[in-house]
Amino acid sequence: MNNKGKFYMTTAIAYTSGKPHIGNSYEIVLADCIARYKRADGYDVRFQTGSDEHGQKIETRAIEEGESPKEFVDETAGTIKHLWDLMNTSYDRFIRTTDADHEKQVQKIFKKLYDQGDIYKGSYEGIYCTECEAFYTKSQLTEEGKCPVCGGDVHPAKEEAYFFKMTKYADQLIEYINTHPEFIQPVSRKNEMMNNFLLPGLQDLCVSRTSFKWGIPVDFDPDHVVYVWLDALTNYITGVGYDAEGDSTDMYKKYWPADLHLIGKDIIRFHTIYWPIFLMALGEPLPKQVFGHPWLLQGGEKMSKSKGNVIYADDLVDMFGVDATRYFVVHEMPYENDGVITWELLVERINADLANTLGNLVNRTISMSNKYFGGVVEDKGVVEDVDADLKAVVCGAYDKVEKLMDSLRVADALSEIFTVYKRLNKYIDETEPWVLAKDESKHDRLATVLYNLTEGIVMATSLLAPFLPETGDRVVAQLNTSLRDFDTLGEFGLYPSGNKVTDAPEILFARLDKDEILAKAEEVQNRQRQEFLAHQKKARENLVKAGRMTPEEAAALEKAECGASASDEAVIDIEKKPEITFDDFEKLQFQVGEIIACEAVEKSKKLLCSQVRIGSEVKQIVSGIRKYYSPEEMVGKKVMVLVNLKPAKLAGVLSEGMLLCAEDAEGNLALLTPEKPMPAGAEIA
C-alpha cells in the first residue's frame, strides 16, 4: 500500500470505578476496527486508549473495597486492559493517568496556565454529585432534588478551588466550530453543544479540589489536587510526548493534532468545549474531529448491576467467541442513534450473518473444490454473462467501504462487506455447481465458477479482516493464501490458479440454539445479582469502618436493597375497567414510531416534545416523561404510539398522539418498545 500519511486516534480513557460493561467495550472495538482499517489502507496509525484513575469516586470506591486508591486502580486498570486485550484490540499505548510521565506533565500544564493568567484561585459553593463528580445549580436538579445526570443523591459543597477562565476563549471556540463543520460529528451533537452550552454562555470551570486527596497535587499549592477534566483530557497529548515547557518529542510533533477522538455521546461536552479551550490556551492545534458515538443499550435501557442486566465482554466471548462479539456490537450500532443488545438478537444475528451468510459460503466453496477437483482451484477462463455482475460487485466493494469508513459509518461499511458475501451465495444459486458437475463438458466451467467464488471470498475477507481479524486469518488460511492489499481490491483474478485449498474445512461459526443461550444468560444474570448484593454489603461494612457512613445508614441501605430485590418479581393489580367490544378496540390505531427529534417543553418541568416518524409522516407528540428520559435518550428510540388520538395542546404545545408507557407501583414510567427491530409505521395489533 502507498503511505497515506499519519492517523492518530484515541478513545476516551475508561474510568476505573469498576469493570466496563459491553456498552463501554463497544467503543474500544469500534476504534480498533477503524485503526486496523486505516493501517490496511496505508496510514501510519497511532492508536491510544487507557484508564482515568483519579477523583473522589475512586477514593470512595477504594474505601468500599478496603484498599488504598492506588491498589484499587491498579486492580481495575488491569481488568480494563485485560478486556481490551481479550477483544483483540491493537492499541499502541494504554495510558494510565497515574503514569509518572502523565502526572508530571499535568502539573506543568496547570502551572503554565496559572502563570499566564488562565487559571485563578477562588472558591466554589454549589450542589455536588459525587457519582458524576460535578457541581449543579438548584434549578438543574430533578423535581426530587436528585442529580440530573445519574439520578443519585447530591449534597451542598463549598471549598477553595482554582478556576479556568472558559469565557476568555468562548468566542474563539464558537468561531472555530462554525468554520470547521467536520470538527463535531454527528452534526446533531454539534447543534446540541452550540445551542445548549456555548451560545447561552459558559461559566468558568473548577479545575482543582481540596475535599479529597486522590489526585495529582498542584505542585505550587499542595492542598489542592488537579480536578478530573484537566487531568483526564490532557492524556491525548501527554501520551504522545507533549511537554508544556516546549520540549515535546518527535512523536508528538509527528502525530498531533489527533485525527479522531472517538468518545461516547455523554461526554461530548467535555471534549468539544473544555478540551479545545484548554488547547487554545496552551497554543496547541485542535483535534481534527470529535465523534460522539451512541450508546449500546440492553433491551432498550441502560445497563445496571442492581438489575442484573449488565452484559460484559468476557461473558459474551465465553459464549460466542471474540469475533462474533465484535461483529454484533459494531453491526448493531447505528451512526448516531442508540443500538440495542439482547441475547435473542445476538443469537439471531450470529446465526443469520456469521454462521449462514459467511460460514456456510466458505465451507460450501471449499467442500465443492475438494469434491470435484481434489481441492485444486483453477481459472479455466470459461466465462458466462452472470460472471460480470459478480465481479463488478466484488471489485466495487472497496470504494463503497472506503467512503463509508471515511465518514465513520462503520456499521454500514460492515454491512456492505456482507453484501458481497450475499452476492457470492447468490452466484452459487445462479451457477448451480452441482448441476455442472454432472456434465463432463461443463467441468472447465465448473472450475471457473469455483475459482470465482474463491477469489471473491478472498477479496471480501480482505476487507472484513479489520473488523474480524481472527476470522480473516482463518478464512485465507483455509484457502491457502493471504489477505490482499487494499490497493489490489479493484482487480479480480489474483488468486493463484492451480492453488490447493485445505482438505479439512473448519466451521467458522456454529449455529446457536436460542433456548440454550437464554438459559446460560439467566445463569450469568443471577450470578451478577448475587455478586452485586455481596459487594454492596462489603462496601457498607468498609464505609462504616472508615467513618464514611453510620451503622444506621448502612442498615437502612441494606433494607432498601433487600426490598428492591424482593420487588424484582413483584406484580401490580390495578382497578379493572369496563369490558369493551372488539369494535371498540378496532377504533384505536397503534403503530410503531421512531423518535427523530426531542426537546424539553419550556413551560413545564414534566413534558418532552418529540417528533415521531410513523410511516411516511411525522407527528409531534407531547409526553409527561421528562423525569425519566432526557431528550438525548429519546432520539432514535422505537416506541409504541396511539396514532389517532384527537390532537390537544399541553402547556401550549400541540400534541398529535400518545406514547405508550408502563407504570409501576411508585409511579415510575417506562416507554413500551418493540422486543425485536420493527420499522417505523408497523401496525400494533
XYZ file of C-alpha atoms in Angstrom:
685
model
C 0.000 0.000 0.000
C 1.052 3.584 -0.636
C 1.736 5.583 2.532
C -1.243 7.892 3.031
C 0.289 9.745 5.987
C -0.272 9.684 9.733
C -3.548 8.953 11.526
C -3.653 9.493 15.296
C -6.819 8.335 17.014
C -7.895 7.939 20.620
C -10.753 6.563 22.628
C -11.989 8.066 25.854
C -9.991 6.647 28.742
C -12.113 4.265 30.821
C -12.957 5.344 34.352
C -11.556 2.890 36.896
C -14.589 2.821 39.188
C -15.401 -0.726 38.102
C -15.422 -3.326 35.360
C -16.590 -1.919 31.989
C -19.763 -3.436 30.526
C -20.247 -4.256 26.851
C -21.510 -0.730 26.150
C -18.102 0.566 27.257
C -16.272 -2.205 25.402
C -18.149 -1.262 22.218
C -16.071 1.912 21.966
C -12.710 0.151 22.011
C -13.898 -2.416 19.450
C -15.250 0.320 17.164
C -11.972 2.211 17.496
C -9.968 -0.928 16.764
C -11.944 -1.571 13.581
C -11.140 1.958 12.418
C -7.461 1.666 13.387
C -6.997 -1.706 11.680
C -8.812 -0.483 8.577
C -6.663 2.647 8.377
C -3.472 0.589 8.725
C -4.594 -1.758 5.956
C -5.487 1.306 3.878
C -1.937 2.653 4.035
C -1.979 5.015 7.016
C 0.689 5.284 9.703
C -1.679 4.766 12.636
C -1.132 5.702 16.257
C -3.964 4.341 18.419
C -4.182 5.294 22.093
C -6.569 4.221 24.842
C -6.228 3.932 28.602
C -7.729 4.487 32.041
C -8.821 7.530 34.059
C -7.769 6.847 37.657
C -8.205 9.902 39.890
C -11.102 11.516 41.704
C -13.364 11.413 44.719
C -15.405 8.497 43.426
C -12.249 6.384 43.078
C -11.213 7.332 46.599
C -14.618 6.222 47.900
C -14.644 3.007 45.872
C -11.229 2.109 47.275
C -12.577 2.529 50.814
C -15.531 0.299 49.907
C -13.085 -2.399 48.811
C -10.861 -1.965 51.856
C -7.902 -0.949 49.685
C -5.726 2.086 49.073
C -6.692 4.128 45.981
C -3.520 3.011 44.173
C -4.196 -0.662 44.924
C -7.749 -0.260 43.712
C -6.884 1.469 40.420
C -4.043 -0.973 39.717
C -6.534 -3.801 40.008
C -9.285 -2.103 37.990
C -6.958 -0.808 35.267
C -5.684 -4.377 34.935
C -9.258 -5.587 34.453
C -9.907 -2.957 31.781
C -6.693 -3.742 29.932
C -7.478 -7.467 30.100
C -10.875 -6.864 28.480
C -9.366 -4.676 25.747
C -6.788 -7.392 25.049
C -9.457 -10.102 25.148
C -11.347 -8.226 22.429
C -8.181 -8.338 20.275
C -7.693 -4.574 20.114
C -4.482 -3.269 18.577
C -3.791 -0.104 20.595
C -0.251 1.306 20.603
C -0.389 2.686 24.134
C -2.617 2.027 27.131
C -2.035 5.206 29.107
C -2.915 5.458 32.780
C -3.417 8.852 34.417
C -1.284 7.537 37.290
C 1.657 7.084 34.884
C 4.583 9.195 36.077
C 5.126 10.938 32.714
C 1.447 11.968 32.547
C 1.309 13.251 36.134
C 4.461 15.324 35.638
C 3.095 16.984 32.501
C -0.303 17.698 34.108
C 1.491 19.625 36.856
C 3.470 21.541 34.227
C 0.309 22.309 32.233
C -1.509 23.562 35.361
C 1.426 25.825 36.271
C 1.724 27.198 32.731
C -1.972 28.069 32.582
C -1.775 29.642 36.034
C 1.303 31.703 35.161
C -0.314 33.085 32.004
C -3.476 34.086 33.891
C -5.889 31.480 32.536
C -6.231 29.800 35.947
C -7.067 31.793 39.097
C -7.844 30.954 42.729
C -11.342 31.337 44.141
C -13.963 29.314 45.987
C -16.899 27.242 44.864
C -20.257 26.800 46.526
C -22.923 24.653 44.973
C -24.697 21.319 44.926
C -22.359 18.415 44.273
C -22.877 14.884 42.911
C -20.062 12.558 43.962
C -21.052 9.907 41.390
C -20.702 12.351 38.479
C -18.020 14.465 40.181
C -19.885 17.583 39.089
C -21.474 20.685 40.600
C -25.033 21.699 39.706
C -27.311 24.636 40.416
C -30.597 24.033 42.217
C -32.561 24.684 39.040
C -30.658 21.906 37.249
C -31.744 19.199 39.715
C -34.688 16.874 39.132
C -38.023 17.594 40.795
C -36.986 15.203 43.583
C -33.754 17.149 44.127
C -31.582 14.441 42.560
C -28.671 14.642 40.132
C -29.980 15.416 36.614
C -27.463 13.003 35.035
C -27.291 9.875 37.207
C -30.381 10.393 39.375
C -28.316 9.950 42.550
C -28.135 11.935 45.780
C -26.463 15.346 45.866
C -25.227 17.496 48.736
C -24.216 21.117 49.327
C -20.474 21.706 48.998
C -18.200 24.681 49.440
C -14.456 24.698 49.033
C -11.491 26.721 47.888
C -10.627 25.934 44.283
C -8.751 27.070 41.212
C -10.828 28.031 38.167
C -10.109 28.146 34.455
C -11.316 31.207 32.501
C -13.565 29.458 29.972
C -15.216 32.733 28.971
C -11.901 34.085 27.669
C -11.874 31.578 24.799
C -15.592 31.023 24.187
C -15.910 33.315 21.158
C -12.773 31.823 19.618
C -14.214 28.319 20.005
C -17.586 29.325 18.521
C -15.773 30.780 15.512
C -13.705 27.603 15.138
C -16.745 25.331 15.241
C -18.596 27.467 12.715
C -15.656 27.404 10.300
C -14.822 23.713 10.799
C -18.104 21.818 10.278
C -16.265 18.472 10.410
C -14.975 19.116 13.958
C -18.001 17.749 15.864
C -19.782 14.725 14.430
C -22.540 13.717 14.047
C -23.983 17.168 13.301
C -26.724 16.685 15.900
C -24.039 16.675 18.601
C -22.642 19.962 17.268
C -26.060 21.599 17.397
C -26.528 20.412 20.977
C -23.201 21.894 22.093
C -23.795 25.212 20.395
C -27.419 25.695 21.458
C -27.257 24.272 24.982
C -23.834 25.414 26.177
C -21.810 27.796 24.020
C -24.411 30.281 22.812
C -26.133 30.691 26.230
C -22.693 31.471 27.711
C -20.027 29.490 29.549
C -19.111 29.642 33.229
C -15.536 29.412 34.444
C -14.538 25.832 35.201
C -13.413 24.437 38.566
C -10.039 22.711 37.935
C -8.860 21.796 41.444
C -10.290 20.274 44.630
C -9.363 20.269 48.318
C -12.107 17.988 49.710
C -10.271 14.798 48.701
C -6.651 13.816 48.155
C -6.657 11.155 45.428
C -5.451 13.194 42.504
C -2.380 14.868 41.019
C -1.178 17.514 43.511
C -0.931 21.120 42.363
C 2.818 21.350 42.977
C 2.842 25.027 43.987
C -0.229 24.641 46.267
C -0.233 21.061 47.612
C -3.549 21.388 49.467
C -5.147 21.179 46.008
C -5.341 18.274 43.569
C -5.993 18.753 39.857
C -9.660 18.141 39.117
C -10.831 15.474 36.729
C -11.049 17.012 33.244
C -7.757 18.905 33.164
C -6.120 15.654 34.273
C -8.049 13.216 32.075
C -8.308 15.123 28.793
C -4.634 16.005 28.590
C -3.741 12.307 28.225
C -4.303 12.737 24.490
C -1.183 14.923 24.263
C 0.908 13.623 27.171
C 0.623 10.097 25.760
C 2.473 11.094 22.588
C 5.153 13.187 24.239
C 3.813 16.716 24.774
C 5.891 18.915 27.077
C 4.412 22.123 28.470
C 7.865 23.724 28.646
C 8.424 23.403 24.887
C 10.464 20.203 24.807
C 7.872 17.965 23.132
C 9.079 14.756 21.499
C 9.363 13.989 17.793
C 6.416 11.620 18.240
C 4.230 14.494 19.389
C 5.335 16.679 16.507
C 4.562 13.838 14.105
C 1.142 12.762 15.359
C -0.525 15.821 16.910
C -3.123 17.090 16.183
C -5.204 13.965 16.600
C -7.209 12.979 13.562
C -10.015 11.469 15.636
C -11.222 11.433 19.230
C -13.789 8.630 19.466
C -15.963 9.068 22.568
C -19.411 8.362 23.976
C -22.119 10.948 23.377
C -22.457 11.540 27.139
C -19.008 13.167 27.397
C -19.002 15.129 24.160
C -19.388 18.426 26.029
C -16.065 17.939 27.781
C -14.291 17.000 24.535
C -15.733 19.731 22.327
C -15.816 22.640 24.789
C -13.374 22.107 27.686
C -10.690 20.279 25.700
C -10.396 22.639 22.712
C -10.356 25.627 25.073
C -7.515 24.057 27.084
C -5.616 23.524 23.831
C -6.235 27.095 22.696
C -4.824 28.324 25.997
C -1.753 26.116 25.531
C -1.306 27.355 21.972
C -1.677 23.864 20.507
C -3.685 22.799 17.424
C -7.150 21.331 17.957
C -8.013 17.723 17.074
C -9.426 17.394 13.580
C -12.594 15.580 14.611
C -14.519 14.503 17.706
C -17.084 11.791 17.061
C -19.696 11.175 19.777
C -20.941 7.649 19.239
C -24.323 6.470 20.561
C -24.914 4.011 23.403
C -25.441 0.278 23.285
C -28.487 -0.419 25.454
C -29.574 -3.711 26.986
C -33.070 -4.324 25.679
C -33.584 -0.602 25.146
C -32.496 0.538 28.628
C -29.225 1.394 30.324
C -27.367 -1.471 31.944
C -27.493 -1.663 35.740
C -25.718 -4.012 38.133
C -28.621 -3.822 40.556
C -30.980 -5.049 37.837
C -28.625 -7.871 36.920
C -28.940 -6.898 33.254
C -25.311 -5.912 32.706
C -23.587 -7.732 29.861
C -19.799 -7.967 29.964
C -17.474 -8.643 27.066
C -15.860 -11.659 28.703
C -19.252 -13.338 29.230
C -20.060 -12.810 25.533
C -16.663 -14.139 24.456
C -17.189 -17.243 26.604
C -20.482 -17.916 24.830
C -19.877 -16.676 21.289
C -16.171 -16.059 20.725
C -14.245 -12.842 20.145
C -15.112 -12.146 16.515
C -18.817 -12.905 16.898
C -18.922 -10.430 19.780
C -17.013 -7.816 17.766
C -19.345 -8.318 14.816
C -22.502 -7.880 16.844
C -21.563 -4.740 18.751
C -20.291 -2.969 15.626
C -23.073 -4.132 13.309
C -25.921 -3.248 15.670
C -24.893 0.359 16.347
C -26.463 2.969 14.066
C -24.469 6.044 13.072
C -25.964 8.368 15.691
C -28.868 6.595 17.402
C -28.577 4.130 20.257
C -28.239 0.436 19.474
C -29.838 -2.445 21.331
C -28.286 -5.665 22.571
C -30.341 -8.631 23.731
C -29.473 -12.297 23.990
C -32.123 -13.099 21.377
C -30.686 -10.566 18.920
C -27.203 -11.966 19.441
C -28.349 -15.459 18.519
C -30.352 -14.218 15.543
C -27.516 -12.120 14.116
C -24.778 -14.715 14.624
C -26.854 -17.491 13.068
C -28.034 -15.440 10.099
C -24.912 -13.478 9.191
C -21.904 -15.337 10.540
C -22.946 -18.991 10.519
C -25.071 -18.843 7.370
C -24.051 -15.996 5.061
C -20.299 -16.160 5.726
C -19.519 -19.511 7.330
C -21.700 -21.605 5.066
C -20.366 -19.837 1.955
C -16.734 -20.574 2.819
C -17.457 -24.159 3.838
C -19.501 -24.941 0.715
C -16.913 -23.435 -1.614
C -14.011 -25.384 -0.096
C -16.039 -28.586 0.113
C -17.033 -28.377 -3.567
C -13.421 -27.682 -4.587
C -12.365 -30.817 -2.727
C -15.258 -32.917 -4.006
C -14.919 -32.048 -7.690
C -11.211 -31.201 -8.140
C -9.342 -32.646 -5.174
C -9.011 -29.173 -3.661
C -7.252 -27.622 -6.675
C -8.686 -24.235 -7.710
C -8.063 -23.262 -11.336
C -9.288 -20.469 -13.543
C -10.138 -22.182 -16.819
C -11.388 -18.929 -18.337
C -14.846 -20.246 -19.249
C -16.828 -17.046 -18.749
C -20.583 -16.524 -18.861
C -22.676 -13.372 -18.577
C -23.502 -13.935 -14.899
C -19.804 -13.574 -14.010
C -19.652 -9.908 -14.965
C -22.111 -8.761 -12.334
C -20.392 -10.820 -9.641
C -17.006 -9.329 -10.489
C -18.470 -5.825 -10.559
C -19.925 -6.240 -7.058
C -16.700 -7.735 -5.674
C -14.384 -5.190 -7.310
C -16.633 -2.259 -6.421
C -16.812 -3.083 -2.725
C -13.595 -1.331 -1.667
C -14.676 2.077 -2.973
C -18.039 1.790 -1.202
C -16.486 0.638 2.066
C -13.808 3.340 1.852
C -16.408 6.080 1.501
C -18.388 4.762 4.472
C -15.307 4.394 6.675
C -14.164 7.919 5.833
C -17.476 9.201 7.231
C -17.262 6.793 10.233
C -20.344 4.849 9.155
C -18.648 1.708 10.377
C -21.755 -0.448 10.775
C -22.788 0.419 7.221
C -19.303 -0.468 5.964
C -19.569 -3.869 7.627
C -22.984 -4.409 6.034
C -21.512 -3.502 2.634
C -18.911 -6.257 3.007
C -21.644 -8.752 3.807
C -23.455 -7.600 0.680
C -20.531 -9.134 -1.222
C -20.861 -12.429 0.657
C -24.583 -12.468 -0.092
C -23.842 -11.853 -3.769
C -21.416 -14.800 -3.738
C -24.091 -17.013 -2.218
C -26.485 -15.896 -4.924
C -23.830 -16.760 -7.524
C -23.839 -20.346 -6.265
C -27.607 -20.493 -6.790
C -27.256 -18.938 -10.261
C -24.478 -21.247 -11.498
C -25.559 -24.468 -9.721
C -22.137 -26.161 -9.466
C -23.747 -29.496 -8.535
C -25.516 -29.493 -11.897
C -22.362 -28.536 -13.805
C -20.542 -31.428 -12.104
C -22.868 -33.935 -13.735
C -21.845 -32.839 -17.254
C -18.245 -33.706 -18.250
C -18.287 -30.989 -20.902
C -19.007 -28.383 -18.185
C -16.058 -29.224 -15.927
C -13.974 -26.264 -17.094
C -16.954 -24.012 -16.443
C -17.349 -25.615 -13.018
C -13.660 -24.963 -12.273
C -14.071 -21.318 -13.307
C -17.141 -20.906 -11.075
C -15.281 -22.286 -8.055
C -12.297 -20.069 -8.865
C -14.573 -17.010 -8.997
C -16.099 -17.962 -5.654
C -12.695 -18.459 -4.055
C -11.349 -15.183 -5.434
C -14.485 -13.318 -4.336
C -14.197 -14.718 -0.812
C -10.528 -13.689 -0.564
C -11.275 -10.139 -1.729
C -14.276 -9.663 0.564
C -12.423 -11.192 3.505
C -9.504 -8.814 2.973
C -11.997 -6.014 3.675
C -13.541 -7.931 6.568
C -10.251 -8.603 8.366
C -10.017 -5.218 10.172
C -13.419 -5.902 11.720
C -12.993 -9.640 12.411
C -9.214 -10.183 12.409
C -9.193 -13.797 13.626
C -11.858 -14.762 11.097
C -9.970 -13.074 8.281
C -6.861 -15.100 9.060
C -8.818 -18.346 9.390
C -10.588 -17.910 6.057
C -7.489 -17.202 3.970
C -5.564 -19.958 5.768
C -8.178 -22.475 4.613
C -7.893 -21.087 1.084
C -4.094 -21.400 1.267
C -3.444 -17.743 0.534
C -3.030 -14.409 2.315
C -5.102 -11.269 2.763
C -4.991 -8.931 -0.213
C -3.569 -5.398 -0.118
C -6.357 -2.838 -0.385
C -4.831 -1.228 -3.490
C -5.329 -4.521 -5.369
C -9.012 -4.932 -4.494
C -10.180 -3.433 -7.775
C -8.524 -6.262 -9.717
C -10.261 -9.653 -9.974
C -8.187 -12.770 -10.646
C -5.095 -12.548 -8.440
C -5.722 -15.814 -6.619
C -3.026 -18.212 -7.936
C -4.615 -20.558 -10.444
C -3.748 -24.132 -9.533
C -3.570 -23.401 -5.810
C -4.914 -26.050 -3.436
C -7.334 -25.314 -0.572
C -7.434 -27.214 2.706
C -8.857 -30.714 2.602
C -10.361 -30.282 6.093
C -12.514 -27.133 6.147
C -13.420 -25.955 9.631
C -16.702 -24.476 10.812
C -16.146 -20.751 11.234
C -19.272 -20.113 13.304
C -21.515 -22.854 14.671
C -25.258 -22.288 14.716
C -26.612 -21.434 18.147
C -29.643 -22.771 19.986
C -31.591 -19.819 21.387
C -33.021 -21.696 24.363
C -29.578 -22.906 25.430
C -28.155 -19.377 25.207
C -31.064 -17.883 27.167
C -30.576 -20.482 29.898
C -26.865 -19.586 30.127
C -27.746 -15.876 30.140
C -30.093 -16.385 33.068
C -27.288 -18.091 34.993
C -24.976 -15.161 34.245
C -27.522 -12.583 35.369
C -28.350 -14.475 38.574
C -24.641 -14.599 39.363
C -24.331 -10.865 38.734
C -27.211 -10.055 41.090
C -25.650 -12.110 43.861
C -22.223 -10.567 43.276
C -23.752 -7.089 43.362
C -25.533 -7.694 46.677
C -22.387 -9.226 48.202
C -20.316 -6.267 47.024
C -22.795 -3.750 48.418
C -22.710 -5.491 51.799
C -18.900 -5.423 51.850
C -18.880 -1.768 50.748
C -21.250 -0.716 53.552
C -19.122 -2.512 56.141
C -15.950 -0.790 54.941
C -17.597 2.627 54.745
C -18.768 2.242 58.345
C -15.216 1.226 59.408
C -13.806 4.302 57.655
C -16.326 6.621 59.312
C -17.922 7.499 55.960
C -21.282 6.001 56.953
C -23.093 5.367 60.218
C -24.303 1.859 61.132
C -27.854 3.187 60.974
C -27.348 4.481 57.419
C -25.843 1.151 56.389
C -28.782 -0.766 57.847
C -31.249 1.496 56.045
C -29.466 0.978 52.733
C -29.421 -2.788 53.217
C -33.132 -2.786 53.960
C -33.836 -0.706 50.853
C -31.744 -3.021 48.674
C -33.444 -6.118 50.046
C -36.794 -4.514 49.357
C -35.757 -3.624 45.809
C -34.514 -7.168 45.236
C -37.725 -8.672 46.563
C -39.778 -6.427 44.316
C -37.932 -7.536 41.167
C -40.571 -10.164 40.519
C -43.433 -8.179 42.065
C -46.810 -7.860 40.383
C -49.265 -4.987 40.435
C -53.046 -5.225 40.495
C -54.983 -2.201 39.248
C -58.665 -1.369 39.235
C -60.420 -3.101 36.362
C -62.140 -1.024 33.709
C -65.412 -1.986 31.970
C -65.118 -4.555 29.212
C -65.006 -3.280 25.647
C -66.017 -4.964 22.414
C -63.656 -5.793 19.591
C -65.312 -2.986 17.634
C -64.271 -0.564 20.370
C -60.702 -1.808 20.169
C -60.719 -1.542 16.370
C -61.233 2.225 16.686
C -57.767 2.589 18.196
C -54.814 2.772 15.827
C -51.481 1.702 17.341
C -48.243 1.870 15.349
C -44.507 1.773 15.911
C -42.925 5.224 15.790
C -39.299 6.335 15.638
C -38.349 9.442 17.600
C -36.225 11.594 15.295
C -36.014 14.714 17.474
C -36.919 15.633 21.043
C -36.722 18.697 23.281
C -37.937 19.799 26.673
C -41.107 21.894 26.779
C -40.046 25.308 28.068
C -43.042 25.999 30.318
C -43.019 22.598 32.005
C -40.656 20.510 34.135
C -42.520 17.321 33.215
C -43.069 17.443 29.455
C -40.981 16.420 26.463
C -41.951 17.283 22.898
C -40.984 14.559 20.412
C -41.048 14.463 16.625
C -42.123 10.909 15.828
C -41.788 9.296 12.404
C -44.730 6.976 11.742
C -44.534 5.519 8.261
C -44.076 8.425 5.839
C -45.434 11.115 8.178
C -44.044 12.839 11.255
C -46.244 13.629 14.256
C -45.489 15.927 17.171
C -46.281 14.245 20.497
C -46.000 15.756 23.977
C -45.448 13.339 26.870
C -45.058 13.703 30.635
C -41.852 11.646 30.814
C -39.130 14.277 31.291
C -38.430 12.894 34.774
C -37.483 9.514 33.279
C -35.860 10.359 29.933
C -33.603 13.126 28.679
C -34.209 14.500 25.160
C -30.903 12.915 24.060
C -32.004 9.472 25.299
C -35.269 9.725 23.382
C -33.778 10.300 19.934
C -33.590 7.061 17.976
C -35.982 5.079 20.165
C -38.655 2.924 18.556
C -41.849 3.410 20.587
C -45.482 2.344 20.600
C -47.833 5.153 19.607
C -51.593 5.711 19.808
C -51.830 7.473 16.470
C -55.467 8.542 16.132
C -55.886 10.347 19.448
C -57.569 13.707 18.931
C -54.909 16.472 18.918
C -54.728 18.644 22.036
C -52.475 21.341 23.468
C -50.341 20.614 26.524
C -48.572 23.609 28.087
C -49.379 25.476 24.903
C -47.764 22.877 22.631
C -49.791 20.828 20.154
C -49.732 17.058 20.718
C -50.919 14.732 17.937
C -50.884 11.346 19.629
C -49.740 9.434 22.693
C -46.609 7.434 23.537
C -47.489 4.279 25.470
C -45.767 3.679 28.803
C -45.841 1.176 31.641
C -46.147 2.474 35.225
C -45.001 0.727 38.386
C -46.420 0.974 41.899
C -44.266 4.054 42.648
C -45.440 5.857 39.522
C -42.206 5.374 37.575
C -42.731 5.294 33.824
C -41.035 3.233 31.117
C -41.697 3.579 27.395
C -43.048 0.495 25.640
C -40.661 -0.526 22.864
C -40.783 -3.413 20.374
C -38.911 -6.512 21.530
C -37.396 -7.006 18.067
C -36.407 -4.490 15.354
C -39.526 -3.094 13.659
C -39.859 -0.387 11.009
C -41.452 2.940 11.862
C -45.120 2.636 10.961
C -45.505 -1.091 11.700
C -49.022 -1.770 12.951
C -49.510 -2.930 16.528
C -52.434 -5.319 16.705
